[in-house]
CSV table of C-alpha atoms in Angstrom, one decimal:
chain,number,residue,atom,x,y,z
A,1,MET,CA,22.0,27.2,-4.6
A,2,TYR,CA,20.0,28.1,-1.5
A,3,ASP,CA,21.4,29.3,1.8
A,4,LEU,CA,21.5,26.0,3.8
A,5,GLY,CA,22.5,27.8,7.0
A,6,LEU,CA,19.6,30.2,6.8
A,7,LEU,CA,17.2,27.3,6.1
A,8,VAL,CA,18.4,25.3,9.1
A,9,ALA,CA,18.1,28.4,11.3
A,10,SER,CA,14.6,29.0,10.0
A,11,CYS,CA,13.7,25.4,10.9
A,12,ALA,CA,15.3,25.8,14.3
A,13,LEU,CA,13.0,28.8,14.9
A,14,LEU,CA,10.1,26.6,13.7
A,15,GLY,CA,11.2,24.0,16.2
A,16,CYS,CA,11.0,26.5,19.0
A,17,ILE,CA,7.4,27.4,18.1
A,18,VAL,CA,6.4,23.8,17.6
A,19,GLY,CA,8.1,22.6,20.8
A,20,PHE,CA,6.4,25.3,22.9
A,21,LEU,CA,2.9,24.7,21.5
A,22,ALA,CA,3.4,20.9,21.9
A,23,GLY,CA,4.2,21.4,25.6
A,24,LEU,CA,1.6,24.0,26.2
A,25,LEU,CA,-1.4,22.5,24.3
A,26,GLY,CA,-0.4,18.8,24.1
A,27,ILE,CA,-0.6,18.8,20.3
A,28,GLY,CA,1.6,17.1,17.7
A,29,GLY,CA,3.9,19.4,15.9
A,30,GLY,CA,2.9,18.3,12.4
A,31,LEU,CA,-0.1,20.7,12.4
A,32,ILE,CA,2.3,23.6,12.3
A,33,ILE,CA,5.4,21.9,10.7
A,34,VAL,CA,3.7,20.7,7.5
A,35,PRO,CA,2.3,24.0,6.2
A,36,VAL,CA,5.3,26.2,7.4
A,37,LEU,CA,7.9,23.8,6.2
A,38,SER,CA,6.2,23.5,2.8
A,39,THR,CA,6.4,27.3,2.5
A,40,LEU,CA,10.1,27.3,3.6
A,41,LEU,CA,11.1,24.5,1.1
A,42,LEU,CA,9.5,26.4,-1.8
A,43,SER,CA,10.9,29.7,-0.7
A,44,PHE,CA,14.5,28.3,-0.6
A,45,ASN,CA,13.9,26.4,-3.9
A,46,VAL,CA,14.7,23.1,-2.2
A,47,THR,CA,12.2,21.1,-4.2
A,48,SER,CA,9.4,21.6,-6.7
A,49,ALA,CA,5.7,22.1,-5.8
A,50,ASP,CA,5.0,18.6,-7.0
A,51,HIS,CA,6.8,17.0,-4.1
A,52,VAL,CA,6.9,19.7,-1.4
A,53,LEU,CA,3.9,18.6,0.6
A,54,VAL,CA,5.0,14.9,0.8
A,55,ILE,CA,8.5,16.0,1.8
A,56,ALA,CA,7.1,18.3,4.5
A,57,ILE,CA,4.9,15.5,5.9
A,58,ALA,CA,7.7,13.0,5.8
A,59,THR,CA,10.1,15.4,7.6
A,60,SER,CA,7.4,16.2,10.2
A,61,LEU,CA,6.9,12.5,11.0
A,62,ALA,CA,10.7,12.0,11.4
A,63,SER,CA,10.9,14.9,13.8
A,64,ILE,CA,8.0,13.5,15.8
A,65,LEU,CA,10.0,10.3,16.4
A,66,PHE,CA,12.3,12.3,18.7
A,67,THR,CA,9.7,14.3,20.6
A,68,SER,CA,7.3,11.3,21.0
A,69,THR,CA,10.2,9.2,22.5
A,70,SER,CA,10.8,11.9,25.2
A,71,SER,CA,7.1,12.2,25.9
A,72,ALA,CA,6.5,8.5,26.1
A,73,LEU,CA,9.3,7.9,28.5
A,74,ALA,CA,7.9,10.5,30.8
A,75,HIS,CA,4.4,9.0,30.7
A,76,HIS,CA,5.8,5.5,31.3
A,77,LYS,CA,7.7,6.7,34.4
A,78,ASN,CA,4.4,8.2,35.7
A,79,ASP,CA,2.6,4.8,35.0
A,80,ASN,CA,0.3,6.5,32.4
A,81,VAL,CA,0.8,4.0,29.6
A,82,PRO,CA,-2.0,1.3,29.7
A,83,TRP,CA,0.1,-1.7,28.6
A,84,ALA,CA,-3.0,-3.9,28.7
A,85,ILE,CA,-4.3,-2.3,25.5
A,86,ALA,CA,-1.3,-0.5,24.2
A,87,PRO,CA,0.0,-3.5,22.1
A,88,TRP,CA,-3.2,-3.6,20.1
A,89,VAL,CA,-3.3,0.1,19.5
A,90,MET,CA,0.4,0.3,18.7
A,91,SER,CA,0.2,-2.7,16.2
A,92,GLY,CA,-2.8,-1.0,14.5
A,93,VAL,CA,-1.2,2.4,14.1
A,94,ALA,CA,2.1,0.8,12.9
A,95,LEU,CA,0.3,-0.9,10.0
A,96,GLY,CA,-1.7,2.2,9.1
A,97,ALA,CA,1.4,4.5,9.3
A,98,LEU,CA,3.5,2.2,7.2
A,99,ILE,CA,0.9,2.0,4.4
A,100,SER,CA,0.4,5.7,4.5
A,101,GLY,CA,4.0,6.3,3.8
A,102,PHE,CA,3.8,4.5,0.5
A,103,ALA,CA,0.3,5.7,-0.3
A,104,ALA,CA,1.0,9.4,0.1
A,105,SER,CA,3.5,9.4,-2.8
A,106,LEU,CA,0.7,8.1,-5.1
A,107,ILE,CA,-2.0,10.6,-4.1
A,108,PRO,CA,-2.3,13.8,-6.2
A,109,GLU,CA,-1.0,16.9,-4.4
A,110,GLN,CA,-4.4,18.6,-4.3
A,111,ILE,CA,-6.2,15.6,-2.8
A,112,LEU,CA,-3.4,15.3,-0.1
A,113,ARG,CA,-3.9,19.0,0.7
A,114,THR,CA,-7.6,18.5,1.0
A,115,VAL,CA,-7.2,15.5,3.3
A,116,PHE,CA,-4.8,17.5,5.5
A,117,ALA,CA,-7.2,20.5,5.6
A,118,ILE,CA,-10.2,18.4,6.6
A,119,SER,CA,-8.2,16.6,9.3
A,120,VAL,CA,-7.0,19.9,10.7
A,121,VAL,CA,-10.5,21.4,10.9
A,122,PHE,CA,-11.6,18.2,12.8
A,123,ILE,CA,-8.7,18.6,15.2
A,124,ALA,CA,-9.5,22.3,15.6
A,125,ALA,CA,-13.1,21.5,16.5
A,126,ARG,CA,-12.0,18.9,19.0
A,127,MET,CA,-9.7,21.5,20.6
A,128,VAL,CA,-12.6,23.9,21.1
A,129,LEU,CA,-14.8,21.2,22.6
A,130,SER,CA,-12.0,20.0,24.9
A,131,ALA,CA,-11.5,23.6,26.1
A,132,ARG,CA,-15.2,23.6,27.1
A,133,ASN,CA,-14.8,20.2,28.8
A,134,LYS,CA,-17.6,18.6,26.7
A,135,LEU,CA,-15.7,15.4,25.7
A,136,MET,CA,-17.3,12.6,27.7
A,137,SER,CA,-18.2,9.0,26.9
A,138,GLU,CA,-19.0,5.7,28.6
A,139,LYS,CA,-18.6,3.4,25.7
A,140,PRO,CA,-17.1,0.0,26.5
A,141,LEU,CA,-13.6,-0.8,25.1
A,142,PRO,CA,-14.0,-3.1,22.0
A,143,ALA,CA,-12.1,-6.4,21.6
A,144,GLY,CA,-8.4,-6.3,20.9
A,145,PRO,CA,-8.6,-7.0,17.1
A,146,ILE,CA,-11.4,-4.4,16.6
A,147,LEU,CA,-9.4,-1.9,18.6
A,148,GLY,CA,-6.4,-2.7,16.4
A,149,GLY,CA,-8.4,-2.1,13.3
A,150,VAL,CA,-9.7,1.2,14.4
A,151,SER,CA,-6.2,2.2,15.5
A,152,ALA,CA,-4.9,1.3,12.0
A,153,ILE,CA,-7.3,3.9,10.5
A,154,MET,CA,-6.1,6.5,13.0
A,155,GLY,CA,-2.4,5.6,12.3
A,156,GLY,CA,-2.9,5.7,8.5
A,157,LEU,CA,-4.5,9.2,8.7
A,158,SER,CA,-1.9,10.4,11.1
A,159,GLY,CA,0.9,9.2,8.8
A,160,LEU,CA,-0.9,10.7,5.8
A,161,ILE,CA,-1.0,14.2,7.3
A,162,GLY,CA,2.3,14.0,9.2
A,163,ILE,CA,1.2,14.2,12.8
A,164,GLY,CA,2.1,12.0,15.8
A,165,GLY,CA,-1.5,10.8,16.2
A,166,GLY,CA,-2.3,12.2,19.7
A,167,ALA,CA,-5.0,14.5,18.3
A,168,LEU,CA,-6.8,11.4,16.9
A,169,ILE,CA,-5.9,8.6,19.3
A,170,VAL,CA,-6.7,10.4,22.5
A,171,PRO,CA,-10.3,11.2,21.6
A,172,MET,CA,-10.7,7.7,20.2
A,173,LEU,CA,-9.6,6.0,23.5
A,174,ASN,CA,-11.4,8.6,25.6
A,175,TYR,CA,-14.6,7.7,23.6
A,176,PHE,CA,-14.1,4.1,24.7
A,177,SER,CA,-14.0,5.2,28.4
A,178,VAL,CA,-10.2,5.1,28.8
A,179,ASP,CA,-9.0,7.6,31.4
A,180,ILE,CA,-7.7,10.7,29.8
A,181,LYS,CA,-4.2,10.5,31.3
A,182,LYS,CA,-4.0,6.8,30.2
A,183,ALA,CA,-5.2,7.8,26.7
A,184,ILE,CA,-2.6,10.5,26.5
A,185,GLY,CA,0.1,8.1,27.7
A,186,CYS,CA,-0.9,5.5,25.1
A,187,ALA,CA,-1.0,8.1,22.4
A,188,ALA,CA,2.5,9.2,23.3
A,189,ALA,CA,3.8,5.6,22.9
A,190,CYS,CA,1.9,5.3,19.6
A,191,GLY,CA,3.5,8.5,18.4
A,192,ILE,CA,6.8,6.7,18.3
A,193,VAL,CA,5.4,3.8,16.3
A,194,ILE,CA,3.5,6.1,13.8
A,195,ALA,CA,6.6,8.3,13.3
A,196,LEU,CA,8.9,5.2,12.9
A,197,PHE,CA,6.9,3.2,10.5
A,198,GLY,CA,5.5,6.2,8.7
A,199,SER,CA,9.1,7.5,8.2
A,200,ILE,CA,10.2,4.0,6.9
A,201,GLY,CA,7.4,4.2,4.4
A,202,TYR,CA,8.2,7.7,3.2
A,203,ILE,CA,11.9,7.0,3.0
A,204,SER,CA,11.3,3.8,1.0
A,205,ALA,CA,8.8,5.4,-1.3
A,206,GLY,CA,11.0,8.4,-2.0
A,207,TRP,CA,14.4,6.7,-2.3
A,208,HIS,CA,14.4,6.8,-6.1
A,209,VAL,CA,12.8,10.3,-6.3
A,210,THR,CA,15.4,12.2,-4.2
A,211,ASP,CA,19.0,11.6,-3.3
A,212,LEU,CA,21.2,11.7,-0.2
A,213,GLU,CA,23.7,14.1,-1.9
A,214,HIS,CA,21.1,16.9,-1.8
A,215,GLY,CA,20.2,16.2,1.9
A,216,PHE,CA,17.3,13.7,1.4
A,217,ALA,CA,16.7,10.3,2.9
A,218,GLY,CA,13.8,9.3,0.7
A,219,PHE,CA,11.2,12.0,1.2
A,220,VAL,CA,12.7,13.1,4.5
A,221,TYR,CA,14.8,16.3,4.2
A,222,LEU,CA,17.6,15.9,6.7
A,223,PRO,CA,18.8,19.6,7.2
A,224,ALA,CA,15.2,20.6,8.1
A,225,LEU,CA,14.8,17.6,10.4
A,226,PHE,CA,18.0,18.6,12.2
A,227,GLY,CA,17.0,22.2,12.6
A,228,ILE,CA,13.5,21.3,14.0
A,229,VAL,CA,14.7,18.7,16.4
A,230,ILE,CA,17.6,20.6,18.0
A,231,THR,CA,15.2,23.2,19.4
A,232,SER,CA,11.9,21.5,19.8
A,233,TRP,CA,13.4,18.8,22.1
A,234,PHE,CA,14.5,21.5,24.6
A,235,VAL,CA,11.6,24.0,24.3
A,236,ALA,CA,8.8,21.5,24.8
A,237,PRO,CA,9.4,21.3,28.6
A,238,ILE,CA,9.2,25.1,28.8
A,239,GLY,CA,5.7,25.0,27.1
A,240,ALA,CA,4.6,22.3,29.6
A,241,LYS,CA,5.6,24.5,32.5
A,242,ALA,CA,3.8,27.5,31.0
A,243,THR,CA,0.5,25.7,31.4
A,244,HIS,CA,0.5,26.8,35.0
A,245,TYR,CA,0.7,30.5,34.1
A,246,LEU,CA,-1.1,31.0,30.8
A,247,PRO,CA,-4.9,30.7,30.0
A,248,VAL,CA,-4.6,27.4,28.1
A,249,ASN,CA,-8.3,27.1,27.3
A,250,THR,CA,-8.3,30.6,25.7
A,251,ILE,CA,-5.1,29.8,23.8
A,252,LYS,CA,-6.7,26.5,22.5
A,253,LYS,CA,-9.6,28.5,21.0
A,254,VAL,CA,-7.3,31.0,19.4
A,255,PHE,CA,-5.1,28.2,18.1
A,256,ALA,CA,-8.1,26.4,16.7
A,257,VAL,CA,-9.1,29.4,14.6
A,258,LEU,CA,-5.5,29.6,13.4
A,259,LEU,CA,-5.7,26.0,12.3
A,260,VAL,CA,-8.8,26.6,10.3
A,261,VAL,CA,-7.1,29.5,8.5
A,262,ILE,CA,-4.1,27.2,7.8
A,263,ALA,CA,-6.5,24.6,6.5
A,264,ILE,CA,-8.2,27.0,4.1
A,265,LYS,CA,-4.9,28.3,2.9
A,266,MET,CA,-3.6,24.8,2.2
A,267,VAL,CA,-6.6,24.0,0.0
A,268,PHE,CA,-6.7,27.2,-2.0
A,269,SER,CA,-2.9,28.0,-2.3
């Protein structure tokens, strides 16, 4: 039997790191939670290698439900959520995230690792470009149904790799000429939807694979979820304040390199 207290403490430390980086760089915690939590679950013999990545992704999504809610409320208070287009985007990502929760359990482990790695490399490249302020576009916003369809793809991919979606939704909306603050606000609101519907999919798909007696709600591992959330919720504002004192653009470039290393390790481990 593994040491549950030590596991929760390790996840709480992970939550501190994730919360700080989320506040500092504006990224979803899944990019760090998924690979680190996968390693922790295997180290503590919580689950087998066959299901570890799916469990890490599902738990990451569930944790994002809490952090996205806090972020979305703040953006709403600052009038940064564009409600004229948000319903289309949120409906699309909800559908994509729900499907991803069921699909992930059917995808072979190595393919899922490869999808995660490719997505992480893309996000790392975007972080470098954004640090250089080269992300600009004047494309017109498409009609609602088309925007919803594109959003469904983004929501599906976000759910499949266990992130809140901001790293994909923000550049998509910015590409369609949505103001960057409005794009971030919309992505924050979409993070709630992605996390909620993605978690429902992962819980439903894993209900007959795992059991509540051992700490699982479907593919969501509750002790790890608790450990991550109790610290990330409080540390994120500290990271946000640190943006005024730290060289964020330099940190983005260093973090992008770290993401690429993580991606390579995920594929070949």
